[in-house]
Coordinates of C-alpha atoms (C1' of nucleotides) and ligand atoms in Angstrom, one line a residue:
Chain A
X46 CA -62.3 11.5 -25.3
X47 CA -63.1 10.8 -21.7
X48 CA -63.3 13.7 -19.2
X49 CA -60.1 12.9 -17.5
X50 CA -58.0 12.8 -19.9
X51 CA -59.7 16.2 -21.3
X52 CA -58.9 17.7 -18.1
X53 CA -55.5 16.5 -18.5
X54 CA -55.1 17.9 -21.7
X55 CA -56.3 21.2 -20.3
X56 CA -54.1 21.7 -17.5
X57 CA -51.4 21.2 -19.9
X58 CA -52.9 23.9 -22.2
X59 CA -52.7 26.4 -19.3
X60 CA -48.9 26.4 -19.2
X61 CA -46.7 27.5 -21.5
X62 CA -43.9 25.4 -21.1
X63 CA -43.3 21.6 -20.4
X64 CA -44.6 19.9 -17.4
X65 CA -44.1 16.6 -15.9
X66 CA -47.1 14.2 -15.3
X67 CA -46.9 14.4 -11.4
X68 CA -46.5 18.4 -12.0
X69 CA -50.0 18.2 -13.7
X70 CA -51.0 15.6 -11.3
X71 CA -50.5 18.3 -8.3
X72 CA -52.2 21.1 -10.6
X73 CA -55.2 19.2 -10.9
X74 CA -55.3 18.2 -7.4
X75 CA -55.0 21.7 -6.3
X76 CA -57.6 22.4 -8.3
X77 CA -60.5 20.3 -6.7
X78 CA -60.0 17.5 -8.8
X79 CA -59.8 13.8 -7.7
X80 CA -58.1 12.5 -10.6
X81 CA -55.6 9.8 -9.9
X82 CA -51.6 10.0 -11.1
X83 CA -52.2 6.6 -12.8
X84 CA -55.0 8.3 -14.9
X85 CA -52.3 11.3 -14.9
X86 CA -49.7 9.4 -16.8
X87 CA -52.3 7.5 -19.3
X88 CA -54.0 10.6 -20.3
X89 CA -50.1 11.4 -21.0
X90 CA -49.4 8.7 -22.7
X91 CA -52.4 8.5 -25.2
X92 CA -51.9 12.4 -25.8
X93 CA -48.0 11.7 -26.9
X94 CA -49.3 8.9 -28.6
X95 CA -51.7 10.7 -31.1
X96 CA -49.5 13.4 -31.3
X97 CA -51.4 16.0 -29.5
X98 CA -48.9 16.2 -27.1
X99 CA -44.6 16.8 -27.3
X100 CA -42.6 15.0 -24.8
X101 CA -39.2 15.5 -24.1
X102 CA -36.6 14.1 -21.2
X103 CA -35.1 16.3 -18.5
X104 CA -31.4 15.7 -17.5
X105 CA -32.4 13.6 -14.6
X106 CA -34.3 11.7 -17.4
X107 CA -37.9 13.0 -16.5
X108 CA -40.5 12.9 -18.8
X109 CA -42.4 16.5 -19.4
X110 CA -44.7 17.2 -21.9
X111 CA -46.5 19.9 -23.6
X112 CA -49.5 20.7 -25.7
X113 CA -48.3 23.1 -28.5
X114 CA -49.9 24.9 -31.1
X115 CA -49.0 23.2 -34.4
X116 CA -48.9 19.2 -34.7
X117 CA -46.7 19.3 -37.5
X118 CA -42.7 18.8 -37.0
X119 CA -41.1 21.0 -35.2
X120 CA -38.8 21.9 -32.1
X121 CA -38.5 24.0 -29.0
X122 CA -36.8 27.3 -27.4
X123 CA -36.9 26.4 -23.8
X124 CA -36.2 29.1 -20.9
X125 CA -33.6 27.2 -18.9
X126 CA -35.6 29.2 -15.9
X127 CA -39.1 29.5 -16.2
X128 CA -39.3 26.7 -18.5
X129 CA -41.9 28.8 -21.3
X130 CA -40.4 27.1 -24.4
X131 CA -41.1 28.7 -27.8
X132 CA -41.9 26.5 -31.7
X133 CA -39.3 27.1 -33.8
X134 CA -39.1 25.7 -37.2
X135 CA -37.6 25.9 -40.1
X136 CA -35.5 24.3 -43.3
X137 CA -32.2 24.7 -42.3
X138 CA -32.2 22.3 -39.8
X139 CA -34.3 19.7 -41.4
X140 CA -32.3 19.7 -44.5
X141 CA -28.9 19.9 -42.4
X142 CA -30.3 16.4 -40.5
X143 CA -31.4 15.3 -43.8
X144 CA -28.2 15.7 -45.9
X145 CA -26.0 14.3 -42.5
X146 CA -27.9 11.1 -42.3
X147 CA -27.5 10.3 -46.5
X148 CA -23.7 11.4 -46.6
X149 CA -23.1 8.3 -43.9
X150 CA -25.3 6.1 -45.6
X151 CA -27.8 6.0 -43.0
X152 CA -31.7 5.5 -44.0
X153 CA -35.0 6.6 -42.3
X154 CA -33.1 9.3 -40.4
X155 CA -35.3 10.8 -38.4
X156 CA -33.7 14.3 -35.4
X157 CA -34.4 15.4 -31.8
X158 CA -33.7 18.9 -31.7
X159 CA -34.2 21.4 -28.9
X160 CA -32.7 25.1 -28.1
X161 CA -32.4 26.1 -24.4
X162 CA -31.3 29.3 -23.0
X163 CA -32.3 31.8 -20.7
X164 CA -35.6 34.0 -22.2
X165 CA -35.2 37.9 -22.1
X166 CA -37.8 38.0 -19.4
X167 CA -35.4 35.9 -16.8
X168 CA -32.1 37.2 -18.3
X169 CA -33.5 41.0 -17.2
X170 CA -34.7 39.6 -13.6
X171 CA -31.3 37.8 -13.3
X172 CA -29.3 40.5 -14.2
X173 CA -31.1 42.9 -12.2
X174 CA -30.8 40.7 -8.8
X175 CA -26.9 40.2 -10.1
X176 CA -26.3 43.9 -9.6
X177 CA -28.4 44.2 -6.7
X178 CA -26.4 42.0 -4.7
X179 CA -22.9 43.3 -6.0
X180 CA -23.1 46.4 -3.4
Chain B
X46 CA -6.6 7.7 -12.2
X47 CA -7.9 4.5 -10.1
X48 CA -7.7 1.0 -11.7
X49 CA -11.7 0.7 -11.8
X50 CA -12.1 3.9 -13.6
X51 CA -10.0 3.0 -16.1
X52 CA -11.6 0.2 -16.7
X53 CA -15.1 0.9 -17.1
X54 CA -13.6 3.5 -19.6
X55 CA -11.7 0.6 -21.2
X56 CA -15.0 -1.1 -21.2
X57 CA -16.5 2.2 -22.9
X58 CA -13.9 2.5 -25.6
X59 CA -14.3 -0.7 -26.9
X60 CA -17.8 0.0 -28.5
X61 CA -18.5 2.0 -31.1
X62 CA -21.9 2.8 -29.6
X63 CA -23.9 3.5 -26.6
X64 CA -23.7 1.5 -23.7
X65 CA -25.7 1.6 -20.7
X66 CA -24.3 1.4 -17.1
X67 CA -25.8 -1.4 -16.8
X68 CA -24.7 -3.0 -20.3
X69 CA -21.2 -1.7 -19.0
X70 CA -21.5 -3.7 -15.4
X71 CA -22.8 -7.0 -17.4
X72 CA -19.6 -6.7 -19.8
X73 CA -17.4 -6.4 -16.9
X74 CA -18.8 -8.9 -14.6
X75 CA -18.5 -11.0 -18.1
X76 CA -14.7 -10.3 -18.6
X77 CA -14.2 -11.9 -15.0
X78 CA -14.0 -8.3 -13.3
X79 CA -15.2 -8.5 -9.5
X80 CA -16.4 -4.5 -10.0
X81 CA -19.8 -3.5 -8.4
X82 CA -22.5 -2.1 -9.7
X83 CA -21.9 1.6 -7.8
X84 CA -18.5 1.7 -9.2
X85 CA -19.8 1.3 -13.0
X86 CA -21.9 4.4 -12.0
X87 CA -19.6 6.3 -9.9
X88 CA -16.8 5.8 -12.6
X89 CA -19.1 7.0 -15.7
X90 CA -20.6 10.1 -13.5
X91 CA -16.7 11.3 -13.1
X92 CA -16.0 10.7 -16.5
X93 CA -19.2 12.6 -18.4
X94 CA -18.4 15.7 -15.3
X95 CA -14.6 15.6 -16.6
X96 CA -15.7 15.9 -20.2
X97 CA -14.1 12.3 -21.4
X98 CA -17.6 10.7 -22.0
X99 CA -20.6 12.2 -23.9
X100 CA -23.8 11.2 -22.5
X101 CA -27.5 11.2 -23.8
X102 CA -31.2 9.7 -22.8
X103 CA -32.8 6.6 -24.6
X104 CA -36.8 7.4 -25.4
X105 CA -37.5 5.4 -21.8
X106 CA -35.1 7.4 -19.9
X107 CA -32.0 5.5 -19.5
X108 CA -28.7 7.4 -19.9
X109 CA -26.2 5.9 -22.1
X110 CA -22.5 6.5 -22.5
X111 CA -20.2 6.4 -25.0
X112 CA -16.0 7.8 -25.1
X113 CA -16.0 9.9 -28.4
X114 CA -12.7 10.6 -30.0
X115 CA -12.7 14.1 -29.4
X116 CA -13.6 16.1 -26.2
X117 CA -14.6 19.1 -28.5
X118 CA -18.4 19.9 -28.9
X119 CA -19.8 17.7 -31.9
X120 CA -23.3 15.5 -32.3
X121 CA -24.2 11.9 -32.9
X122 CA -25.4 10.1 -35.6
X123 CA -27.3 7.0 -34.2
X124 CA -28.2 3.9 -35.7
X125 CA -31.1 2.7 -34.5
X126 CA -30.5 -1.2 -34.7
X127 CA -27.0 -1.7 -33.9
X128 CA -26.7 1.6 -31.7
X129 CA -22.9 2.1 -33.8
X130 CA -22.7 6.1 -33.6
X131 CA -20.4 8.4 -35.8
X132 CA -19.1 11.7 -34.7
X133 CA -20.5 14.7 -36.9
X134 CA -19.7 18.7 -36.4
X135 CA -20.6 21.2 -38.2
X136 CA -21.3 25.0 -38.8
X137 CA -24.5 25.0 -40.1
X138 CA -26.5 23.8 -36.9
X139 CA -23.8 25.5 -34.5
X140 CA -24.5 28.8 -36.0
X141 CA -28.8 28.2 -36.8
X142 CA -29.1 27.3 -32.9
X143 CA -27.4 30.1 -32.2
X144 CA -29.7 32.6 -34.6
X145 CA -32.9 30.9 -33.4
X146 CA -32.2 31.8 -29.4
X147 CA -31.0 35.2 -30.1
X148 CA -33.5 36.2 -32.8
X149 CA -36.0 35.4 -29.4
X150 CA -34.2 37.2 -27.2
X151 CA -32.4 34.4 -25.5
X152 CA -29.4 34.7 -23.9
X153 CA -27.1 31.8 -22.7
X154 CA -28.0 29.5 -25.8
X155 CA -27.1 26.1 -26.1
X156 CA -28.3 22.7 -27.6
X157 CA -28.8 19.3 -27.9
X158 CA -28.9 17.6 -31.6
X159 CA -28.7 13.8 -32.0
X160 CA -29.3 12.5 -35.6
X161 CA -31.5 8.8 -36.0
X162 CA -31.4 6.3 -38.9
X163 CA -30.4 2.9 -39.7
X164 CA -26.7 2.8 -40.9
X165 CA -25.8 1.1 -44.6
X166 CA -24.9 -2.4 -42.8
X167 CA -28.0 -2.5 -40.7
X168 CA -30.1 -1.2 -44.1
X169 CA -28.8 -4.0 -46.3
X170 CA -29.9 -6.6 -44.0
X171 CA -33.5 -5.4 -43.3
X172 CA -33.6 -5.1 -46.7
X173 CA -32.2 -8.8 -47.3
X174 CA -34.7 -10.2 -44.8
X175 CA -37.3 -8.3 -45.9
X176 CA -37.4 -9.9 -49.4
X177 CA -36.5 -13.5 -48.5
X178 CA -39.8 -13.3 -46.1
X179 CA -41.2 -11.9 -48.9
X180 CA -41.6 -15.3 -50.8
Chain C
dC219 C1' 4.7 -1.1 9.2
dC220 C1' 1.4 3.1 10.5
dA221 C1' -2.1 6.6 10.5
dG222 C1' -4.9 9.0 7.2
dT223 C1' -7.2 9.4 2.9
dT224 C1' -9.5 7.5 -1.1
dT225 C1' -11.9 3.9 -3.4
dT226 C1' -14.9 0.1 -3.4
dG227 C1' -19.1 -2.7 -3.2
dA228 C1' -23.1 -4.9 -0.7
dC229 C1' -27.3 -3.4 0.6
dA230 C1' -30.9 -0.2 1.5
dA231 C1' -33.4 3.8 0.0
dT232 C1' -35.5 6.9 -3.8
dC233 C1' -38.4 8.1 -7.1
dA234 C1' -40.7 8.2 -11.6
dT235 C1' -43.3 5.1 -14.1
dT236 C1' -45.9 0.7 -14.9
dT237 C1' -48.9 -3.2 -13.5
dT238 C1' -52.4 -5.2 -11.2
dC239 C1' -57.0 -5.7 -10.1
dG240 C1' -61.3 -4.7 -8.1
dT241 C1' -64.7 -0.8 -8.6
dT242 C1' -67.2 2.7 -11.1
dT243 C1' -68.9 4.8 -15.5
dT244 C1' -70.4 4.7 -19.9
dC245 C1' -73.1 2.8 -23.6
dG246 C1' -75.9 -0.1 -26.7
dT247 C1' -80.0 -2.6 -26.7
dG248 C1' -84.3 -4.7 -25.5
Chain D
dC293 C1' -85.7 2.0 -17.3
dA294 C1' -83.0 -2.3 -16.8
dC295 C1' -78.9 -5.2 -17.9
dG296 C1' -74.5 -6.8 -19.2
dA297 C1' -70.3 -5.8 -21.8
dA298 C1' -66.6 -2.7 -22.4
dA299 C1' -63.9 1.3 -21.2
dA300 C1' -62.1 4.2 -17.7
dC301 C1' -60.6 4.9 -12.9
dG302 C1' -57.7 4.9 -8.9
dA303 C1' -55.4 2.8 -4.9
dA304 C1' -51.8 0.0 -3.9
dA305 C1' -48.1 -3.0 -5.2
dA306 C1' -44.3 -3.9 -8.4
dT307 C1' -40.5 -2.4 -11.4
dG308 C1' -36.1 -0.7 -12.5
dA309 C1' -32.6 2.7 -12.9
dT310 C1' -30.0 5.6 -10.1
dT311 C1' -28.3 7.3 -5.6
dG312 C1' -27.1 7.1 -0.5
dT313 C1' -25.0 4.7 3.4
dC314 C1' -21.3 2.7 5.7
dA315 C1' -17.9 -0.5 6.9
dA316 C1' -14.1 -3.0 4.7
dA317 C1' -10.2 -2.8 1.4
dA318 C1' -6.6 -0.5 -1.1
dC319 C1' -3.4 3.1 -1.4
dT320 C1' -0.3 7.1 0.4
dG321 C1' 3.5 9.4 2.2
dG322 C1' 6.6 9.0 6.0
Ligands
LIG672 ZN1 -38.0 32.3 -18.8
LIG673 ZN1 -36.8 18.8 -37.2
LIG674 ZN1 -26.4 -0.3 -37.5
LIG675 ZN1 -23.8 21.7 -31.6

DNA sequence: CCAGTTTTGACAATCATTTTCGTTTTCGTG
DNA sequence: CACGAAAACGAAAATGATTGTCAAAACTGG
């Protein structure tokens, strides 16, 4: 793997949520580096394409990605706030998917599945700024 | 409700899929409708904000539309070929979701589920063309 | 028909992402 | 080390969906 796309891979390791290729591309430039956003978004895009890397779109249809633990199947608890997302995985859903799919007579199903709230860290700040201002 | 609204809804309703805006805007133009290309947007960002059309984002990041028969929450169940979707609700993921944010302290938990697969029609075909190339 | 408000659509502007293309690095081999 | 091919880079231009602008058109109540 060339340098590049190892210091890509690292910036996105330092976060623990998802970031967007010109995110990382401003990290990286912050940081001394001289890396290009082209060479941003192929490092991205060979990551995500071996699977070392989730992607997922934003509501404005935004591509972010991040580098998470496990490269088996799974999904995401993502702070609406801060962005940290969380794996989650487990049967329930799979099977749910699974059995949904068959009962319509669909084949190769295949889910997109993510979770997004508000963590307890930013639920506590929230609500503490909520009351603050209340006076 | 004006005239164009109603008829990029029209347009909307008479797919059983998801249509693009500018799938939408090509059918309209097609029918002999003089409607711009702002409108088709304008008309589908009122109607997802009302609640009339659900919305979702392609793998490259286009949104696509599509008037569902109810207005309550539900999921899709996508086929990937012919993009024909059926409505599908359900307990089980309603209430995992639900567990999975609040087991992590989450508050405020929501989610987005869309189901992937080829439908029966679509299958039988492959699977015709598949064997005749076969020979 | 009239003044005021809403809707419309051609066109320009945005902005993330992709292409292009010449330059720089990396690498295998003699 | 030297040399040429192949891979990686990055600046700048191109793309394409979506949004902003603004003057014209359609609609409203009176
Ligand atoms: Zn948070
Ligand atoms: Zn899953
Ligand atoms: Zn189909
Ligand atoms: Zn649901």
């Amino acid at each position: 793997m060339s340098t590049r796309r190892e210091a890509v891979r690292q910036a996105l390791t330092e976060s623990s949520g998802f970031r967007s290729a010109q995110d990382l591309y401003a990290d990286l430039r912050a940081d001394g580096s001289k890396i290009g956003l082209t060479t941003v978004y192929r490092a991205l895009q060979a990551l995500s394409d071996s699977g070392e890397v989730d992607v997922l779109r934003t509501d404005d249809g935004e591509a972010v990605y991040r580098a998470c633990d496990t490269e088996s199947h799974h999904h995401h608890l993502v702070c609406r706030t801060c962005s940290t997302a969380v794996e989650i995985e487990g049967p329930t859903v799979e099977r749910w998917a699974a059995e949904v799919g068959a009962k319509h007579g669909f084949t190769g199903v295949t889910h997109t599945v993510e979770v997004f709230g508000t963590c307890g860290t930013c639920s506590r700040r929230l609500a503490q700024q909520g009351s603050a201002q209340q006076v």
